[in-house]
Amino acid sequence: MDLTETFTFRGDRVRWGAEGEGEPLVLLHGTPFSSVVWRRIAPHLARRRRVHAFDLLGYGRSEQREGQDVSLGVQNELFGALLDHWGLERPDVVAHDFGGATALRAHLLDARDYRTLTLIDPVALNPWGSQLVRAADGHVDAYAALPPYAHEAVLRAYLRGATHRTLDEAEMARYVEPWVGEVGQPAFYRQIAQMDDRYTAVIQDRLGEVRCPVTILWGARDAWIPVARAYDLAERIPGADLRVVDDGGHLLQEDSPETVVATVLEVLDAVPA
């Protein structure tokens, strides 16, 4: 999906796009990704729905700058502002990783309602954070000062852990591009520095208050958030439908896009308009 539109949120530019006709469906990506994760999925969903996607603040093609708040504490507020901008009151939502935390925070803290919510390997329960995030904790300035070639090597190794299958060079380049260069490299470590369990601590004990049908998709080979967390999450959300994808890693949009599409379409059909 092309992000042809710009929304200004508290002075920062946020890129978004929409395609298709019908009832609204919103896609939220996670970290360290962008709306690129939906490139194989959105066209199929847009045959049935008006699909909206955007790049989180500080990610992808949205603005990246020094001193910027890109934490989970602001992303739900951005999401709510976009829902208002689009005039959406009760869309279907599909959210991955940090996008899952963002959707849940908007729902439980900001009273945003959804017709359905599909969560894909979401960040929702403490503790969380990949090995790189834990290694960089307290040393972000040192990582940000790495020579560009060393930073890119770290970034590529990190991204390889997101999938069960191996990304080809063209696929990998899509995920590397926003995080390299004079703007992208510090932006990558900025979002790591602002990761904090407190943003999920305020919602994990309120998951029983979720007010819409929830489907959880989880890769059995997720190396970032173990699949055991999926069962814990499903038990906390009333009526949640958990589906584990045997050969999927954390980034199911790459490992099994057909499963994501089929699941979302099934969810959309299962709930009366």
Short mmCIF file of C-alpha atoms in Angstrom, two decimals:
data_model
loop_
_atom_site.label_atom_id
_atom_site.label_comp_id
_atom_site.label_asym_id
_atom_site.label_seq_id
_atom_site.Cartn_x
_atom_site.Cartn_y
_atom_site.Cartn_z
CA MET A 1 0.00 0.00 0.00
CA ASP A 2 1.30 3.44 -0.90
CA LEU A 3 1.29 5.91 1.98
CA THR A 4 0.36 8.91 -0.11
CA GLU A 5 -1.20 11.00 2.66
CA THR A 6 0.33 13.01 5.51
CA PHE A 7 -1.25 13.67 8.90
CA THR A 8 0.35 16.15 11.30
CA PHE A 9 0.38 14.93 14.89
CA ARG A 10 1.71 17.38 17.46
CA GLY A 11 3.98 18.89 14.85
CA ASP A 12 5.31 15.59 13.46
CA ARG A 13 4.45 14.20 10.03
CA VAL A 14 2.79 10.78 9.94
CA ARG A 15 2.39 8.97 6.64
CA TRP A 16 -0.75 6.98 5.90
CA GLY A 17 -2.70 5.51 3.03
CA ALA A 18 -5.98 3.76 2.28
CA GLU A 19 -7.31 1.54 -0.49
CA GLY A 20 -10.42 -0.44 -1.31
CA GLU A 21 -14.11 0.16 -0.65
CA GLY A 22 -16.43 -0.97 2.10
CA GLU A 23 -16.43 -1.04 5.88
CA PRO A 24 -13.21 0.18 7.54
CA LEU A 25 -10.28 -2.04 8.47
CA VAL A 26 -7.13 -0.63 10.08
CA LEU A 27 -3.68 -2.27 10.04
CA LEU A 28 -1.05 -1.49 12.71
CA HIS A 29 2.54 -2.61 12.32
CA GLY A 30 5.11 -3.25 15.05
CA THR A 31 8.77 -2.61 15.77
CA PRO A 32 11.23 -2.33 14.09
CA PHE A 33 8.99 -2.56 11.06
CA SER A 34 6.68 -0.32 9.07
CA SER A 35 3.52 -0.58 6.97
CA VAL A 36 5.69 -2.50 4.48
CA VAL A 37 4.74 -5.62 6.45
CA TRP A 38 1.24 -5.40 4.94
CA ARG A 39 2.30 -5.22 1.29
CA ARG A 40 1.25 -8.84 0.54
CA ILE A 41 -1.85 -8.67 2.74
CA ALA A 42 -3.56 -5.31 2.25
CA PRO A 43 -4.41 -5.82 -1.46
CA HIS A 44 -6.41 -8.96 -0.66
CA LEU A 45 -8.25 -7.34 2.23
CA ALA A 46 -8.96 -4.25 0.13
CA ARG A 47 -11.12 -6.36 -2.18
CA ARG A 48 -13.60 -6.51 0.68
CA ARG A 49 -12.87 -3.50 2.88
CA ARG A 50 -11.60 0.06 2.98
CA VAL A 51 -8.13 -0.65 4.38
CA HIS A 52 -6.20 2.01 6.27
CA ALA A 53 -2.51 1.72 7.20
CA PHE A 54 0.08 4.10 8.56
CA ASP A 55 3.63 4.23 9.84
CA LEU A 56 3.89 4.68 13.59
CA LEU A 57 5.53 7.87 14.79
CA GLY A 58 9.29 7.57 14.25
CA TYR A 59 8.96 4.52 11.99
CA GLY A 60 9.04 3.89 8.24
CA ARG A 61 8.19 7.02 6.27
CA SER A 62 6.80 8.95 9.24
CA GLU A 63 8.95 11.70 10.68
CA GLN A 64 12.10 10.81 12.62
CA ARG A 65 13.87 13.52 14.61
CA GLU A 66 16.04 14.11 17.65
CA GLY A 67 14.14 14.45 20.92
CA GLN A 68 11.04 12.77 19.51
CA ASP A 69 8.70 10.74 21.71
CA VAL A 70 8.15 7.46 19.87
CA SER A 71 7.25 5.37 22.91
CA LEU A 72 4.20 3.18 23.36
CA GLY A 73 2.93 5.98 25.56
CA VAL A 74 2.30 8.19 22.53
CA GLN A 75 1.46 5.69 19.79
CA ASN A 76 -2.06 4.97 21.10
CA GLU A 77 -2.72 8.71 21.20
CA LEU A 78 -1.58 8.98 17.58
CA PHE A 79 -3.82 6.05 16.66
CA GLY A 80 -6.82 7.72 18.28
CA ALA A 81 -6.08 10.98 16.48
CA LEU A 82 -5.95 9.12 13.15
CA LEU A 83 -9.24 7.34 13.86
CA ASP A 84 -10.80 10.76 14.44
CA HIS A 85 -9.17 12.13 11.30
CA TRP A 86 -10.58 9.25 9.27
CA GLY A 87 -13.98 9.46 10.97
CA LEU A 88 -13.85 5.84 12.16
CA GLU A 89 -15.76 4.85 15.30
CA ARG A 90 -15.74 1.04 15.32
CA PRO A 91 -13.38 -0.37 12.70
CA ASP A 92 -12.00 -3.87 12.44
CA VAL A 93 -8.38 -3.77 13.57
CA VAL A 94 -5.42 -6.02 12.76
CA ALA A 95 -2.33 -5.31 14.85
CA HIS A 96 1.15 -6.83 15.06
CA ASP A 97 3.78 -6.61 17.82
CA PHE A 98 3.92 -2.97 19.11
CA GLY A 99 0.81 -2.36 17.04
CA GLY A 100 -0.94 -4.86 19.29
CA ALA A 101 0.05 -2.92 22.39
CA THR A 102 -1.03 0.29 20.68
CA ALA A 103 -4.47 -1.10 19.78
CA LEU A 104 -4.98 -2.54 23.26
CA ARG A 105 -3.91 0.69 24.96
CA ALA A 106 -6.27 2.73 22.77
CA HIS A 107 -9.10 0.29 23.56
CA LEU A 108 -8.56 -0.08 27.31
CA LEU A 109 -7.17 3.35 28.21
CA ASP A 110 -8.77 5.64 25.63
CA ALA A 111 -12.16 3.91 25.18
CA ARG A 112 -11.68 3.27 21.46
CA ASP A 113 -14.05 0.57 20.23
CA TYR A 114 -13.43 -2.05 17.54
CA ARG A 115 -15.77 -4.38 15.72
CA THR A 116 -13.09 -7.09 15.88
CA LEU A 117 -9.45 -7.19 16.91
CA THR A 118 -6.92 -9.57 15.38
CA LEU A 119 -3.60 -9.63 17.23
CA ILE A 120 -0.49 -11.06 15.56
CA ASP A 121 2.37 -11.95 17.93
CA PRO A 122 1.54 -8.84 20.00
CA VAL A 123 3.53 -7.11 22.69
CA ALA A 124 0.97 -7.31 25.48
CA LEU A 125 2.41 -9.02 28.56
CA ASN A 126 5.48 -8.23 30.64
CA PRO A 127 8.35 -8.81 30.41
CA TRP A 128 9.11 -8.23 26.73
CA GLY A 129 12.06 -7.18 24.59
CA SER A 130 14.36 -9.06 22.24
CA GLN A 131 17.96 -9.98 23.05
CA LEU A 132 19.17 -6.86 21.24
CA VAL A 133 16.81 -4.64 23.23
CA ARG A 134 18.06 -6.15 26.47
CA ALA A 135 21.70 -5.85 25.38
CA ALA A 136 21.27 -2.20 24.39
CA ASP A 137 19.50 -1.26 27.62
CA GLY A 138 21.68 1.36 29.30
CA HIS A 139 24.10 1.46 26.36
CA VAL A 140 21.98 3.05 23.65
CA ASP A 141 24.37 5.97 23.08
CA ALA A 142 27.22 3.55 22.44
CA TYR A 143 25.14 1.57 19.95
CA ALA A 144 23.97 4.76 18.22
CA ALA A 145 27.60 5.79 17.75
CA LEU A 146 28.54 2.60 15.90
CA PRO A 147 30.12 3.08 12.46
CA PRO A 148 27.38 2.78 9.81
CA TYR A 149 28.68 -0.57 8.51
CA ALA A 150 28.64 -2.05 12.03
CA HIS A 151 25.16 -0.68 12.73
CA GLU A 152 23.81 -2.19 9.52
CA ALA A 153 25.36 -5.54 10.39
CA VAL A 154 23.67 -5.46 13.82
CA LEU A 155 20.38 -4.38 12.26
CA ARG A 156 20.42 -7.14 9.66
CA ALA A 157 21.25 -9.80 12.25
CA TYR A 158 18.42 -8.50 14.43
CA LEU A 159 15.89 -8.56 11.60
CA ARG A 160 16.87 -12.09 10.60
CA GLY A 161 15.57 -13.26 13.95
CA ALA A 162 12.07 -11.99 13.17
CA THR A 163 11.28 -14.68 10.60
CA HIS A 164 11.45 -18.44 10.53
CA ARG A 165 12.30 -18.46 6.83
CA THR A 166 15.20 -16.47 5.37
CA LEU A 167 14.34 -13.11 3.85
CA ASP A 168 15.85 -12.48 0.43
CA GLU A 169 17.90 -9.34 -0.15
CA ALA A 170 15.04 -7.30 -1.60
CA GLU A 171 12.83 -8.20 1.36
CA MET A 172 15.56 -7.44 3.88
CA ALA A 173 16.34 -4.11 2.22
CA ARG A 174 12.76 -2.92 2.77
CA TYR A 175 13.17 -3.31 6.52
CA VAL A 176 16.73 -1.97 6.71
CA GLU A 177 16.19 1.21 4.69
CA PRO A 178 14.31 3.34 7.29
CA TRP A 179 16.96 2.70 9.93
CA VAL A 180 20.21 3.62 8.16
CA GLY A 181 21.85 6.95 7.40
CA GLU A 182 22.24 10.10 9.46
CA VAL A 183 18.53 10.18 10.36
CA GLY A 184 17.63 6.50 10.42
CA GLN A 185 20.44 5.13 12.58
CA PRO A 186 19.79 7.36 15.62
CA ALA A 187 16.05 6.83 15.11
CA PHE A 188 16.52 3.07 15.43
CA TYR A 189 18.20 3.36 18.81
CA ARG A 190 15.81 6.12 19.90
CA GLN A 191 12.87 3.73 19.74
CA ILE A 192 14.85 1.08 21.62
CA ALA A 193 15.79 3.58 24.34
CA GLN A 194 12.13 4.43 24.89
CA MET A 195 10.90 0.85 25.29
CA ASP A 196 9.49 0.38 28.78
CA ASP A 197 7.40 -2.33 30.42
CA ARG A 198 5.28 0.28 32.18
CA TYR A 199 3.32 0.88 28.99
CA THR A 200 2.05 -2.69 29.01
CA ALA A 201 1.88 -3.00 32.80
CA VAL A 202 -1.09 -0.62 32.81
CA ILE A 203 -3.10 -2.86 30.50
CA GLN A 204 -2.10 -6.45 31.20
CA ASP A 205 -4.31 -6.69 34.29
CA ARG A 206 -7.23 -5.16 32.39
CA LEU A 207 -7.31 -7.59 29.47
CA GLY A 208 -10.47 -9.10 30.88
CA GLU A 209 -12.18 -5.81 30.01
CA VAL A 210 -11.72 -6.17 26.25
CA ARG A 211 -15.08 -5.42 24.63
CA CYS A 212 -14.82 -7.03 21.17
CA PRO A 213 -14.14 -10.43 19.61
CA VAL A 214 -10.40 -11.15 19.64
CA THR A 215 -8.41 -13.54 17.49
CA ILE A 216 -4.74 -14.17 18.30
CA LEU A 217 -2.32 -15.43 15.65
CA TRP A 218 1.08 -16.57 16.90
CA GLY A 219 4.09 -18.12 15.21
CA ALA A 220 5.17 -21.33 16.94
CA ARG A 221 8.77 -20.45 15.99
CA ASP A 222 8.63 -16.89 17.32
CA ALA A 223 12.16 -16.26 18.62
CA TRP A 224 11.31 -12.83 20.06
CA ILE A 225 8.19 -13.58 22.10
CA PRO A 226 7.81 -17.29 22.97
CA VAL A 227 4.59 -19.01 22.01
CA ALA A 228 3.91 -19.82 25.66
CA ARG A 229 3.01 -16.13 26.02
CA ALA A 230 0.24 -16.66 23.46
CA TYR A 231 -1.58 -19.14 25.69
CA ASP A 232 -1.25 -16.81 28.69
CA LEU A 233 -2.66 -13.91 26.68
CA ALA A 234 -5.57 -15.97 25.35
CA GLU A 235 -6.55 -16.99 28.87
CA ARG A 236 -6.67 -13.34 29.95
CA ILE A 237 -8.96 -12.13 27.14
CA PRO A 238 -12.54 -13.47 27.40
CA GLY A 239 -13.44 -15.66 24.45
CA ALA A 240 -10.15 -15.10 22.63
CA ASP A 241 -9.55 -17.47 19.70
CA LEU A 242 -5.88 -18.52 19.64
CA ARG A 243 -4.37 -19.93 16.46
CA VAL A 244 -0.74 -21.07 16.43
CA VAL A 245 1.06 -21.19 13.07
CA ASP A 246 3.48 -24.12 13.08
CA ASP A 247 6.13 -22.78 10.70
CA GLY A 248 5.79 -19.13 11.57
CA GLY A 249 8.16 -16.83 13.39
CA HIS A 250 7.48 -13.42 14.89
CA LEU A 251 6.83 -11.77 11.54
CA LEU A 252 3.96 -13.90 10.25
CA GLN A 253 3.30 -11.36 7.49
CA GLU A 254 6.50 -12.68 5.86
CA ASP A 255 6.45 -16.30 7.00
CA SER A 256 2.80 -17.01 6.24
CA PRO A 257 0.96 -14.08 4.63
CA GLU A 258 -1.70 -16.43 3.28
CA THR A 259 -2.56 -17.48 6.84
CA VAL A 260 -2.90 -13.85 7.90
CA VAL A 261 -5.20 -13.06 4.97
CA ALA A 262 -7.35 -16.17 5.43
CA THR A 263 -7.67 -15.61 9.17
CA VAL A 264 -8.64 -11.95 8.87
CA LEU A 265 -11.23 -12.67 6.19
CA GLU A 266 -12.69 -15.45 8.34
CA VAL A 267 -12.85 -13.08 11.33
CA LEU A 268 -14.57 -10.41 9.26
CA ASP A 269 -17.18 -12.88 8.04
CA ALA A 270 -17.83 -14.37 11.48
CA VAL A 271 -19.16 -11.19 13.08
CA PRO A 272 -22.45 -9.74 11.76
CA ALA A 273 -22.24 -6.24 10.34
#
